Amino acid sequence: MDIDLEKFFDRVNHDKLMGEVAKRVKDRRLLTLIRSFLQAGVLDHDALHETVEGTPQGGPLSPLLANLLLDELDRELEKRGHRFVRYADDCNIYVRSLRAGLRVLASISRYLSRKLKLKVNEAKSAVGRPWERKFLGFSFTRRGFKLCVSEAAEKRFKAKIREITGRTRGRSIWQVARELREYLLGWKGYFGLSEVSSRFKELDSWIRRRLRCYHWKQWGRWGYKELRKRGVSRQLAWNTAKSAHGPWRLSRSPALAFALTGQYFDRLDVPRLYIKRSPRPNRLGT
């Protein structure tokens, strides 16, 4: 059961929130400071609008305040014996059947409305199989129930890679490799929890094909000379340079695979998402 709270950070009730904060904080000066933070107002085109509910989106204190308020939801779910995971206003509850999920969704919606003054977004909340839903960019495989990167997160990843490796950017391959490194290290650091490593291997192959395509586009009329310089035979280099196919098609050609190997991109310091793990040694240490 996937729960999404409608405009959570915009509609948090200040009195309810401050009541939860006051249970843990006794310093009146700090309580006054937090309420001032909540009621500071929003500046929109030089006009200051009063804030009577909600917390500032992007503010460093907002996620902490969200957890203080929704901690009550966690305790309620624990009391009911549910298995769940929550991060800020995103929450998944795991049940045994569709019927149970619909019943729990209706029950939790009533609880949130009555107790915490929050509204569940009915359009985005739903009950479904784990592999049909996503949570913080992750999902599950249909077979084996393994943690994997969701389709939506992978689409965003590919869109960013296409942006970095766009063939009309006019940047050197070293600049492109540096941008890729920054993005890939951050992405892998987050999605490295995925248990489906074979998909990472496919993405690695796709990224290197994008880079070969970028190279070929930059070489332009000098493609034949660049291939020969990298050890491609005269006949193969000539056939590739005179081919009527476009850069994307040629990025899978034998000539470019030979000239621009995976080790070449390793030397450019482009990280690999998939790293083959060495087998564990046996009892003899081999």
PDB file of C-alpha atoms in Angstrom:
ATOM      1  CA  MET A   1       0.000   0.000   0.000  1.00  0.00           C
ATOM      2  CA  ASP A   2       1.577   3.222  -1.242  1.00  0.00           C
ATOM      3  CA  ILE A   3       0.504   6.354   0.659  1.00  0.00           C
ATOM      4  CA  ASP A   4       1.131   9.860  -0.622  1.00  0.00           C
ATOM      5  CA  LEU A   5       0.157  12.845   1.539  1.00  0.00           C
ATOM      6  CA  GLU A   6      -1.409  15.673  -0.434  1.00  0.00           C
ATOM      7  CA  LYS A   7       0.791  18.803  -0.382  1.00  0.00           C
ATOM      8  CA  PHE A   8       2.217  17.692   2.944  1.00  0.00           C
ATOM      9  CA  PHE A   9       4.805  20.437   3.460  1.00  0.00           C
ATOM     10  CA  ASP A  10       2.241  23.075   2.396  1.00  0.00           C
ATOM     11  CA  ARG A  11      -0.545  21.927   4.715  1.00  0.00           C
ATOM     12  CA  VAL A  12       1.064  20.911   8.007  1.00  0.00           C
ATOM     13  CA  ASN A  13      -1.039  22.254  10.876  1.00  0.00           C
ATOM     14  CA  HIS A  14       1.176  24.583  12.943  1.00  0.00           C
ATOM     15  CA  ASP A  15      -0.604  24.019  16.261  1.00  0.00           C
ATOM     16  CA  LYS A  16      -0.497  20.243  15.900  1.00  0.00           C
ATOM     17  CA  LEU A  17       3.163  20.355  14.870  1.00  0.00           C
ATOM     18  CA  MET A  18       4.202  22.658  17.712  1.00  0.00           C
ATOM     19  CA  GLY A  19       2.354  20.400  20.129  1.00  0.00           C
ATOM     20  CA  GLU A  20       4.543  17.475  19.042  1.00  0.00           C
ATOM     21  CA  VAL A  21       7.688  19.623  19.271  1.00  0.00           C
ATOM     22  CA  ALA A  22       6.723  20.811  22.778  1.00  0.00           C
ATOM     23  CA  LYS A  23       6.553  17.185  23.977  1.00  0.00           C
ATOM     24  CA  ARG A  24      10.302  16.905  23.319  1.00  0.00           C
ATOM     25  CA  VAL A  25      11.549  20.498  23.743  1.00  0.00           C
ATOM     26  CA  LYS A  26      11.083  22.393  27.014  1.00  0.00           C
ATOM     27  CA  ASP A  27      13.090  25.512  26.161  1.00  0.00           C
ATOM     28  CA  ARG A  28      10.517  28.240  25.443  1.00  0.00           C
ATOM     29  CA  ARG A  29      13.027  30.331  23.498  1.00  0.00           C
ATOM     30  CA  LEU A  30      13.624  27.457  21.088  1.00  0.00           C
ATOM     31  CA  LEU A  31       9.880  26.868  20.695  1.00  0.00           C
ATOM     32  CA  THR A  32       9.390  30.550  19.879  1.00  0.00           C
ATOM     33  CA  LEU A  33      12.210  30.392  17.321  1.00  0.00           C
ATOM     34  CA  ILE A  34      10.682  27.339  15.595  1.00  0.00           C
ATOM     35  CA  ARG A  35       7.228  28.957  15.417  1.00  0.00           C
ATOM     36  CA  SER A  36       8.835  32.102  13.962  1.00  0.00           C
ATOM     37  CA  PHE A  37      10.502  29.883  11.337  1.00  0.00           C
ATOM     38  CA  LEU A  38       7.085  28.426  10.435  1.00  0.00           C
ATOM     39  CA  GLN A  39       5.344  31.810  10.273  1.00  0.00           C
ATOM     40  CA  ALA A  40       8.118  33.784   8.558  1.00  0.00           C
ATOM     41  CA  GLY A  41       6.047  34.134   5.379  1.00  0.00           C
ATOM     42  CA  VAL A  42       6.782  33.518   1.712  1.00  0.00           C
ATOM     43  CA  LEU A  43       8.261  36.130  -0.625  1.00  0.00           C
ATOM     44  CA  ASP A  44       6.631  36.028  -4.062  1.00  0.00           C
ATOM     45  CA  HIS A  45       7.571  38.733  -6.597  1.00  0.00           C
ATOM     46  CA  ASP A  46       8.477  41.255  -3.898  1.00  0.00           C
ATOM     47  CA  ALA A  47       5.220  40.528  -2.021  1.00  0.00           C
ATOM     48  CA  LEU A  48       5.357  38.858   1.398  1.00  0.00           C
ATOM     49  CA  HIS A  49       2.544  36.362   1.973  1.00  0.00           C
ATOM     50  CA  GLU A  50       1.612  35.231   5.473  1.00  0.00           C
ATOM     51  CA  THR A  51       2.001  31.502   6.237  1.00  0.00           C
ATOM     52  CA  VAL A  52      -0.672  30.072   8.527  1.00  0.00           C
ATOM     53  CA  GLU A  53       0.075  26.430   7.735  1.00  0.00           C
ATOM     54  CA  GLY A  54       2.838  24.301   6.224  1.00  0.00           C
ATOM     55  CA  THR A  55       6.626  24.298   6.549  1.00  0.00           C
ATOM     56  CA  PRO A  56       9.130  25.953   4.154  1.00  0.00           C
ATOM     57  CA  GLN A  57       9.926  23.513   1.330  1.00  0.00           C
ATOM     58  CA  GLY A  58      13.672  23.031   1.031  1.00  0.00           C
ATOM     59  CA  GLY A  59      14.247  24.401   4.514  1.00  0.00           C
ATOM     60  CA  PRO A  60      16.775  22.352   6.528  1.00  0.00           C
ATOM     61  CA  LEU A  61      14.385  22.118   9.482  1.00  0.00           C
ATOM     62  CA  SER A  62      11.345  20.908   7.510  1.00  0.00           C
ATOM     63  CA  PRO A  63      12.306  17.191   7.200  1.00  0.00           C
ATOM     64  CA  LEU A  64      13.043  17.011  10.934  1.00  0.00           C
ATOM     65  CA  LEU A  65       9.708  18.635  11.796  1.00  0.00           C
ATOM     66  CA  ALA A  66       7.964  16.246   9.376  1.00  0.00           C
ATOM     67  CA  ASN A  67       9.450  13.274  11.228  1.00  0.00           C
ATOM     68  CA  LEU A  68       8.354  14.685  14.587  1.00  0.00           C
ATOM     69  CA  LEU A  69       4.779  14.951  13.348  1.00  0.00           C
ATOM     70  CA  LEU A  70       4.669  11.640  11.472  1.00  0.00           C
ATOM     71  CA  ASP A  71       6.341   9.758  14.318  1.00  0.00           C
ATOM     72  CA  GLU A  72       2.819   9.452  15.664  1.00  0.00           C
ATOM     73  CA  LEU A  73       1.828   7.631  12.463  1.00  0.00           C
ATOM     74  CA  ASP A  74       4.782   5.243  12.922  1.00  0.00           C
ATOM     75  CA  ARG A  75       3.657   4.415  16.461  1.00  0.00           C
ATOM     76  CA  GLU A  76       0.091   3.804  15.257  1.00  0.00           C
ATOM     77  CA  LEU A  77       1.261   1.431  12.512  1.00  0.00           C
ATOM     78  CA  GLU A  78       3.481  -0.433  14.994  1.00  0.00           C
ATOM     79  CA  LYS A  79       0.564  -0.735  17.406  1.00  0.00           C
ATOM     80  CA  ARG A  80      -1.556  -2.257  14.641  1.00  0.00           C
ATOM     81  CA  GLY A  81       1.205  -4.747  13.802  1.00  0.00           C
ATOM     82  CA  HIS A  82       1.855  -3.518  10.251  1.00  0.00           C
ATOM     83  CA  ARG A  83       5.133  -3.848   8.395  1.00  0.00           C
ATOM     84  CA  PHE A  84       5.988  -0.529   6.812  1.00  0.00           C
ATOM     85  CA  VAL A  85       8.710   1.851   5.678  1.00  0.00           C
ATOM     86  CA  ARG A  86       8.487   5.640   5.742  1.00  0.00           C
ATOM     87  CA  TYR A  87      10.715   8.500   4.616  1.00  0.00           C
ATOM     88  CA  ALA A  88       9.333  11.999   5.345  1.00  0.00           C
ATOM     89  CA  ASP A  89       5.861  12.051   3.764  1.00  0.00           C
ATOM     90  CA  ASP A  90       6.328   8.901   1.624  1.00  0.00           C
ATOM     91  CA  CYS A  91       5.116   5.675   3.216  1.00  0.00           C
ATOM     92  CA  ASN A  92       4.673   2.052   2.103  1.00  0.00           C
ATOM     93  CA  ILE A  93       2.691  -0.451   4.176  1.00  0.00           C
ATOM     94  CA  TYR A  94       2.962  -4.144   3.322  1.00  0.00           C
ATOM     95  CA  VAL A  95      -0.151  -6.322   3.553  1.00  0.00           C
ATOM     96  CA  ARG A  96      -1.107  -9.806   2.415  1.00  0.00           C
ATOM     97  CA  SER A  97      -3.910  -9.054  -0.046  1.00  0.00           C
ATOM     98  CA  LEU A  98      -5.629  -6.377  -2.097  1.00  0.00           C
ATOM     99  CA  ARG A  99      -8.663  -6.533   0.158  1.00  0.00           C
ATOM    100  CA  ALA A 100      -6.538  -5.974   3.267  1.00  0.00           C
ATOM    101  CA  GLY A 101      -4.702  -3.128   1.555  1.00  0.00           C
ATOM    102  CA  LEU A 102      -7.898  -1.298   0.638  1.00  0.00           C
ATOM    103  CA  ARG A 103      -9.199  -1.699   4.179  1.00  0.00           C
ATOM    104  CA  VAL A 104      -5.961  -0.396   5.728  1.00  0.00           C
ATOM    105  CA  LEU A 105      -5.770   2.496   3.250  1.00  0.00           C
ATOM    106  CA  ALA A 106      -9.249   3.677   4.217  1.00  0.00           C
ATOM    107  CA  SER A 107      -8.486   3.248   7.929  1.00  0.00           C
ATOM    108  CA  ILE A 108      -5.139   5.096   7.809  1.00  0.00           C
ATOM    109  CA  SER A 109      -6.677   7.888   5.715  1.00  0.00           C
ATOM    110  CA  ARG A 110      -9.285   8.462   8.424  1.00  0.00           C
ATOM    111  CA  TYR A 111      -6.615   8.389  11.124  1.00  0.00           C
ATOM    112  CA  LEU A 112      -4.408  10.939   9.346  1.00  0.00           C
ATOM    113  CA  SER A 113      -7.334  13.267   8.727  1.00  0.00           C
ATOM    114  CA  ARG A 114      -8.746  13.080  12.255  1.00  0.00           C
ATOM    115  CA  LYS A 115      -5.575  12.842  14.320  1.00  0.00           C
ATOM    116  CA  LEU A 116      -2.878  14.699  12.344  1.00  0.00           C
ATOM    117  CA  LYS A 117      -5.042  17.008  10.185  1.00  0.00           C
ATOM    118  CA  LEU A 118      -3.452  15.609   7.012  1.00  0.00           C
ATOM    119  CA  LYS A 119      -5.096  14.523   3.767  1.00  0.00           C
ATOM    120  CA  VAL A 120      -4.140  11.491   1.692  1.00  0.00           C
ATOM    121  CA  ASN A 121      -3.722  12.151  -2.033  1.00  0.00           C
ATOM    122  CA  GLU A 122      -6.182   9.635  -3.474  1.00  0.00           C
ATOM    123  CA  ALA A 123      -4.866  10.071  -7.022  1.00  0.00           C
ATOM    124  CA  LYS A 124      -1.302   9.028  -6.085  1.00  0.00           C
ATOM    125  CA  SER A 125      -2.056   6.561  -3.272  1.00  0.00           C
ATOM    126  CA  ALA A 126      -2.880   3.005  -4.285  1.00  0.00           C
ATOM    127  CA  VAL A 127      -2.720  -0.663  -3.403  1.00  0.00           C
ATOM    128  CA  GLY A 128      -0.710  -2.877  -5.741  1.00  0.00           C
ATOM    129  CA  ARG A 129       1.938  -5.538  -6.095  1.00  0.00           C
ATOM    130  CA  PRO A 130       5.393  -4.450  -4.846  1.00  0.00           C
ATOM    131  CA  TRP A 131       6.851  -4.515  -8.364  1.00  0.00           C
ATOM    132  CA  GLU A 132       4.029  -2.232  -9.575  1.00  0.00           C
ATOM    133  CA  ARG A 133       4.874   0.520  -7.086  1.00  0.00           C
ATOM    134  CA  LYS A 134       8.015   2.554  -6.438  1.00  0.00           C
ATOM    135  CA  PHE A 135       9.498   4.055  -3.281  1.00  0.00           C
ATOM    136  CA  LEU A 136      12.272   6.674  -3.307  1.00  0.00           C
ATOM    137  CA  GLY A 137      13.318   5.539  -6.780  1.00  0.00           C
ATOM    138  CA  PHE A 138      13.367   1.815  -5.915  1.00  0.00           C
ATOM    139  CA  SER A 139      11.038  -1.044  -6.743  1.00  0.00           C
ATOM    140  CA  PHE A 140      11.095  -4.867  -6.624  1.00  0.00           C
ATOM    141  CA  THR A 141      11.491  -7.551  -9.262  1.00  0.00           C
ATOM    142  CA  ARG A 142       8.546  -9.804 -10.044  1.00  0.00           C
ATOM    143  CA  ARG A 143      10.710 -12.908  -9.579  1.00  0.00           C
ATOM    144  CA  GLY A 144      12.824 -13.371  -6.526  1.00  0.00           C
ATOM    145  CA  PHE A 145      11.468 -10.172  -4.950  1.00  0.00           C
ATOM    146  CA  LYS A 146      14.811  -8.348  -5.291  1.00  0.00           C
ATOM    147  CA  LEU A 147      15.373  -4.639  -4.750  1.00  0.00           C
ATOM    148  CA  CYS A 148      15.894  -2.827  -8.069  1.00  0.00           C
ATOM    149  CA  VAL A 149      15.937   0.643  -9.631  1.00  0.00           C
ATOM    150  CA  SER A 150      12.436   1.708 -10.680  1.00  0.00           C
ATOM    151  CA  GLU A 151      11.600   2.344 -14.341  1.00  0.00           C
ATOM    152  CA  ALA A 152      10.917   6.028 -13.635  1.00  0.00           C
ATOM    153  CA  ALA A 153      14.310   6.478 -11.930  1.00  0.00           C
ATOM    154  CA  GLU A 154      16.074   4.728 -14.811  1.00  0.00           C
ATOM    155  CA  LYS A 155      14.334   6.995 -17.334  1.00  0.00           C
ATOM    156  CA  ARG A 156      15.516  10.071 -15.418  1.00  0.00           C
ATOM    157  CA  PHE A 157      19.032   8.593 -15.331  1.00  0.00           C
ATOM    158  CA  LYS A 158      19.100   8.051 -19.095  1.00  0.00           C
ATOM    159  CA  ALA A 159      17.728  11.530 -19.743  1.00  0.00           C
ATOM    160  CA  LYS A 160      20.581  13.021 -17.691  1.00  0.00           C
ATOM    161  CA  ILE A 161      23.210  10.908 -19.490  1.00  0.00           C
ATOM    162  CA  ARG A 162      21.776  12.006 -22.855  1.00  0.00           C
ATOM    163  CA  GLU A 163      22.026  15.616 -21.711  1.00  0.00           C
ATOM    164  CA  ILE A 164      25.682  15.224 -20.666  1.00  0.00           C
ATOM    165  CA  THR A 165      26.672  13.329 -23.824  1.00  0.00           C
ATOM    166  CA  GLY A 166      24.652  15.456 -26.235  1.00  0.00           C
ATOM    167  CA  ARG A 167      26.535  15.518 -29.524  1.00  0.00           C
ATOM    168  CA  THR A 168      26.024  19.238 -30.160  1.00  0.00           C
ATOM    169  CA  ARG A 169      27.447  20.526 -26.868  1.00  0.00           C
ATOM    170  CA  GLY A 170      30.881  21.342 -28.289  1.00  0.00           C
ATOM    171  CA  ARG A 171      32.790  20.114 -25.228  1.00  0.00           C
ATOM    172  CA  SER A 172      35.933  17.976 -25.193  1.00  0.00           C
ATOM    173  CA  ILE A 173      35.667  14.310 -24.276  1.00  0.00           C
ATOM    174  CA  TRP A 174      37.622  15.053 -21.100  1.00  0.00           C
ATOM    175  CA  GLN A 175      35.038  17.608 -19.979  1.00  0.00           C
ATOM    176  CA  VAL A 176      32.213  15.188 -20.746  1.00  0.00           C
ATOM    177  CA  ALA A 177      34.004  12.417 -18.811  1.00  0.00           C
ATOM    178  CA  ARG A 178      34.426  14.722 -15.793  1.00  0.00           C
ATOM    179  CA  GLU A 179      30.716  15.587 -15.770  1.00  0.00           C
ATOM    180  CA  LEU A 180      29.824  11.918 -16.125  1.00  0.00           C
ATOM    181  CA  ARG A 181      32.077  10.992 -13.235  1.00  0.00           C
ATOM    182  CA  GLU A 182      30.425  13.483 -10.892  1.00  0.00           C
ATOM    183  CA  TYR A 183      26.936  12.310 -11.787  1.00  0.00           C
ATOM    184  CA  LEU A 184      27.642   8.565 -11.923  1.00  0.00           C
ATOM    185  CA  LEU A 185      29.407   8.474  -8.552  1.00  0.00           C
ATOM    186  CA  GLY A 186      26.456  10.185  -6.864  1.00  0.00           C
ATOM    187  CA  TRP A 187      23.889   8.003  -8.653  1.00  0.00           C
ATOM    188  CA  LYS A 188      25.747   4.801  -7.849  1.00  0.00           C
ATOM    189  CA  GLY A 189      26.185   5.875  -4.224  1.00  0.00           C
ATOM    190  CA  TYR A 190      22.403   6.107  -3.915  1.00  0.00           C
ATOM    191  CA  PHE A 191      21.211   3.224  -6.101  1.00  0.00           C
ATOM    192  CA  GLY A 192      24.096   0.901  -5.234  1.00  0.00           C
ATOM    193  CA  LEU A 193      21.699  -0.869  -2.856  1.00  0.00           C
ATOM    194  CA  SER A 194      20.016  -2.463  -5.873  1.00  0.00           C
ATOM    195  CA  GLU A 195      20.291  -6.257  -5.939  1.00  0.00           C
ATOM    196  CA  VAL A 196      19.901  -6.521  -9.732  1.00  0.00           C
ATOM    197  CA  SER A 197      23.481  -5.913 -10.872  1.00  0.00           C
ATOM    198  CA  SER A 198      22.846  -7.209 -14.408  1.00  0.00           C
ATOM    199  CA  ARG A 199      20.925  -4.018 -15.187  1.00  0.00           C
ATOM    200  CA  PHE A 200      23.951  -1.953 -14.146  1.00  0.00           C
ATOM    201  CA  LYS A 201      26.028  -3.923 -16.630  1.00  0.00           C
ATOM    202  CA  GLU A 202      23.598  -3.051 -19.434  1.00  0.00           C
ATOM    203  CA  LEU A 203      23.655   0.624 -18.443  1.00  0.00           C
ATOM    204  CA  ASP A 204      27.478   0.599 -18.492  1.00  0.00           C
ATOM    205  CA  SER A 205      27.415  -0.743 -22.046  1.00  0.00           C
ATOM    206  CA  TRP A 206      24.855   1.895 -23.075  1.00  0.00           C
ATOM    207  CA  ILE A 207      26.915   4.749 -21.548  1.00  0.00           C
ATOM    208  CA  ARG A 208      30.050   3.665 -23.397  1.00  0.00           C
ATOM    209  CA  ARG A 209      28.089   3.449 -26.619  1.00  0.00           C
ATOM    210  CA  ARG A 210      26.944   7.045 -26.024  1.00  0.00           C
ATOM    211  CA  LEU A 211      30.596   8.074 -25.585  1.00  0.00           C
ATOM    212  CA  ARG A 212      31.686   6.292 -28.768  1.00  0.00           C
ATOM    213  CA  CYS A 213      28.907   8.095 -30.585  1.00  0.00           C
ATOM    214  CA  TYR A 214      30.119  11.402 -29.108  1.00  0.00           C
ATOM    215  CA  HIS A 215      33.685  10.666 -30.236  1.00  0.00           C
ATOM    216  CA  TRP A 216      32.643   9.772 -33.761  1.00  0.00           C
ATOM    217  CA  LYS A 217      30.563  12.934 -34.100  1.00  0.00           C
ATOM    218  CA  GLN A 218      33.508  15.061 -32.916  1.00  0.00           C
ATOM    219  CA  TRP A 219      35.950  13.401 -35.299  1.00  0.00           C
ATOM    220  CA  GLY A 220      33.738  14.220 -38.265  1.00  0.00           C
ATOM    221  CA  ARG A 221      35.742  14.144 -41.526  1.00  0.00           C
ATOM    222  CA  TRP A 222      38.849  12.967 -39.623  1.00  0.00           C
ATOM    223  CA  GLY A 223      37.192   9.695 -38.578  1.00  0.00           C
ATOM    224  CA  TYR A 224      39.321   7.533 -40.884  1.00  0.00           C
ATOM    225  CA  LYS A 225      42.610   8.993 -39.592  1.00  0.00           C
ATOM    226  CA  GLU A 226      41.524   8.672 -35.961  1.00  0.00           C
ATOM    227  CA  LEU A 227      40.605   5.011 -36.440  1.00  0.00           C
ATOM    228  CA  ARG A 228      43.905   4.253 -38.169  1.00  0.00           C
ATOM    229  CA  LYS A 229      45.782   6.070 -35.405  1.00  0.00           C
ATOM    230  CA  ARG A 230      44.160   3.689 -32.899  1.00  0.00           C
ATOM    231  CA  GLY A 231      45.175   0.539 -34.749  1.00  0.00           C
ATOM    232  CA  VAL A 232      42.090  -0.215 -36.858  1.00  0.00           C
ATOM    233  CA  SER A 233      42.937  -1.915 -40.154  1.00  0.00           C
ATOM    234  CA  ARG A 234      42.886   0.177 -43.302  1.00  0.00           C
ATOM    235  CA  GLN A 235      39.949  -1.668 -44.882  1.00  0.00           C
ATOM    236  CA  LEU A 236      37.786  -1.626 -41.748  1.00  0.00           C
ATOM    237  CA  ALA A 237      38.551   2.037 -41.048  1.00  0.00           C
ATOM    238  CA  TRP A 238      37.723   2.963 -44.652  1.00  0.00           C
ATOM    239  CA  ASN A 239      34.431   1.033 -44.668  1.00  0.00           C
ATOM    240  CA  THR A 240      33.423   2.655 -41.386  1.00  0.00           C
ATOM    241  CA  ALA A 241      34.376   6.181 -42.430  1.00  0.00           C
ATOM    242  CA  LYS A 242      32.485   5.876 -45.721  1.00  0.00           C
ATOM    243  CA  SER A 243      29.436   4.193 -44.194  1.00  0.00           C
ATOM    244  CA  ALA A 244      26.057   5.830 -44.798  1.00  0.00           C
ATOM    245  CA  HIS A 245      24.929   4.964 -41.265  1.00  0.00           C
ATOM    246  CA  GLY A 246      24.660   7.657 -38.613  1.00  0.00           C
ATOM    247  CA  PRO A 247      26.854   8.041 -35.486  1.00  0.00           C
ATOM    248  CA  TRP A 248      24.503   6.078 -33.206  1.00  0.00           C
ATOM    249  CA  ARG A 249      24.435   3.075 -35.549  1.00  0.00           C
ATOM    250  CA  LEU A 250      28.201   3.188 -36.019  1.00  0.00           C
ATOM    251  CA  SER A 251      28.805   3.375 -32.266  1.00  0.00           C
ATOM    252  CA  ARG A 252      28.237  -0.407 -32.253  1.00  0.00           C
ATOM    253  CA  SER A 253      30.564  -1.068 -35.172  1.00  0.00           C
ATOM    254  CA  PRO A 254      33.634  -3.335 -34.775  1.00  0.00           C
ATOM    255  CA  ALA A 255      35.950  -0.447 -35.695  1.00  0.00           C
ATOM    256  CA  LEU A 256      34.789   1.842 -32.878  1.00  0.00           C
ATOM    257  CA  ALA A 257      34.668  -1.047 -30.413  1.00  0.00           C
ATOM    258  CA  PHE A 258      38.317  -1.783 -31.232  1.00  0.00           C
ATOM    259  CA  ALA A 259      39.454   1.858 -31.219  1.00  0.00           C
ATOM    260  CA  LEU A 260      37.528   2.945 -28.096  1.00  0.00           C
ATOM    261  CA  THR A 261      37.640   0.029 -25.689  1.00  0.00           C
ATOM    262  CA  GLY A 262      36.256  -0.136 -22.179  1.00  0.00           C
ATOM    263  CA  GLN A 263      39.807   0.302 -20.857  1.00  0.00           C
ATOM    264  CA  TYR A 264      40.068   3.563 -22.810  1.00  0.00           C
ATOM    265  CA  PHE A 265      37.060   4.974 -20.937  1.00  0.00           C
ATOM    266  CA  ASP A 266      38.510   3.655 -17.684  1.00  0.00           C
ATOM    267  CA  ARG A 267      41.575   5.794 -18.379  1.00  0.00           C
ATOM    268  CA  LEU A 268      39.242   8.762 -18.885  1.00  0.00           C
ATOM    269  CA  ASP A 269      38.108   8.028 -15.311  1.00  0.00           C
ATOM    270  CA  VAL A 270      34.498   7.278 -16.271  1.00  0.00           C
ATOM    271  CA  PRO A 271      33.208   5.081 -13.388  1.00  0.00           C
ATOM    272  CA  ARG A 272      31.612   1.715 -14.005  1.00  0.00           C
ATOM    273  CA  LEU A 273      28.249   1.030 -12.399  1.00  0.00           C
ATOM    274  CA  TYR A 274      28.859  -2.717 -12.550  1.00  0.00           C
ATOM    275  CA  ILE A 275      31.996  -4.196 -11.041  1.00  0.00           C
ATOM    276  CA  LYS A 276      32.364  -7.962 -11.187  1.00  0.00           C
ATOM    277  CA  ARG A 277      33.008  -9.297  -7.734  1.00  0.00           C
ATOM    278  CA  SER A 278      35.791 -11.808  -7.374  1.00  0.00           C
ATOM    279  CA  PRO A 279      34.650 -15.218  -6.123  1.00  0.00           C
ATOM    280  CA  ARG A 280      35.125 -15.967  -2.467  1.00  0.00           C
ATOM    281  CA  PRO A 281      38.199 -18.110  -1.727  1.00  0.00           C
ATOM    282  CA  ASN A 282      37.564 -21.679  -0.678  1.00  0.00           C
ATOM    283  CA  ARG A 283      38.959 -23.303   2.439  1.00  0.00           C
ATOM    284  CA  LEU A 284      42.301 -23.787   0.715  1.00  0.00           C
ATOM    285  CA  GLY A 285      42.519 -20.041  -0.003  1.00  0.00           C
ATOM    286  CA  THR A 286      42.283 -20.386  -3.823  1.00  0.00           C
TER     287      THR A 286
END
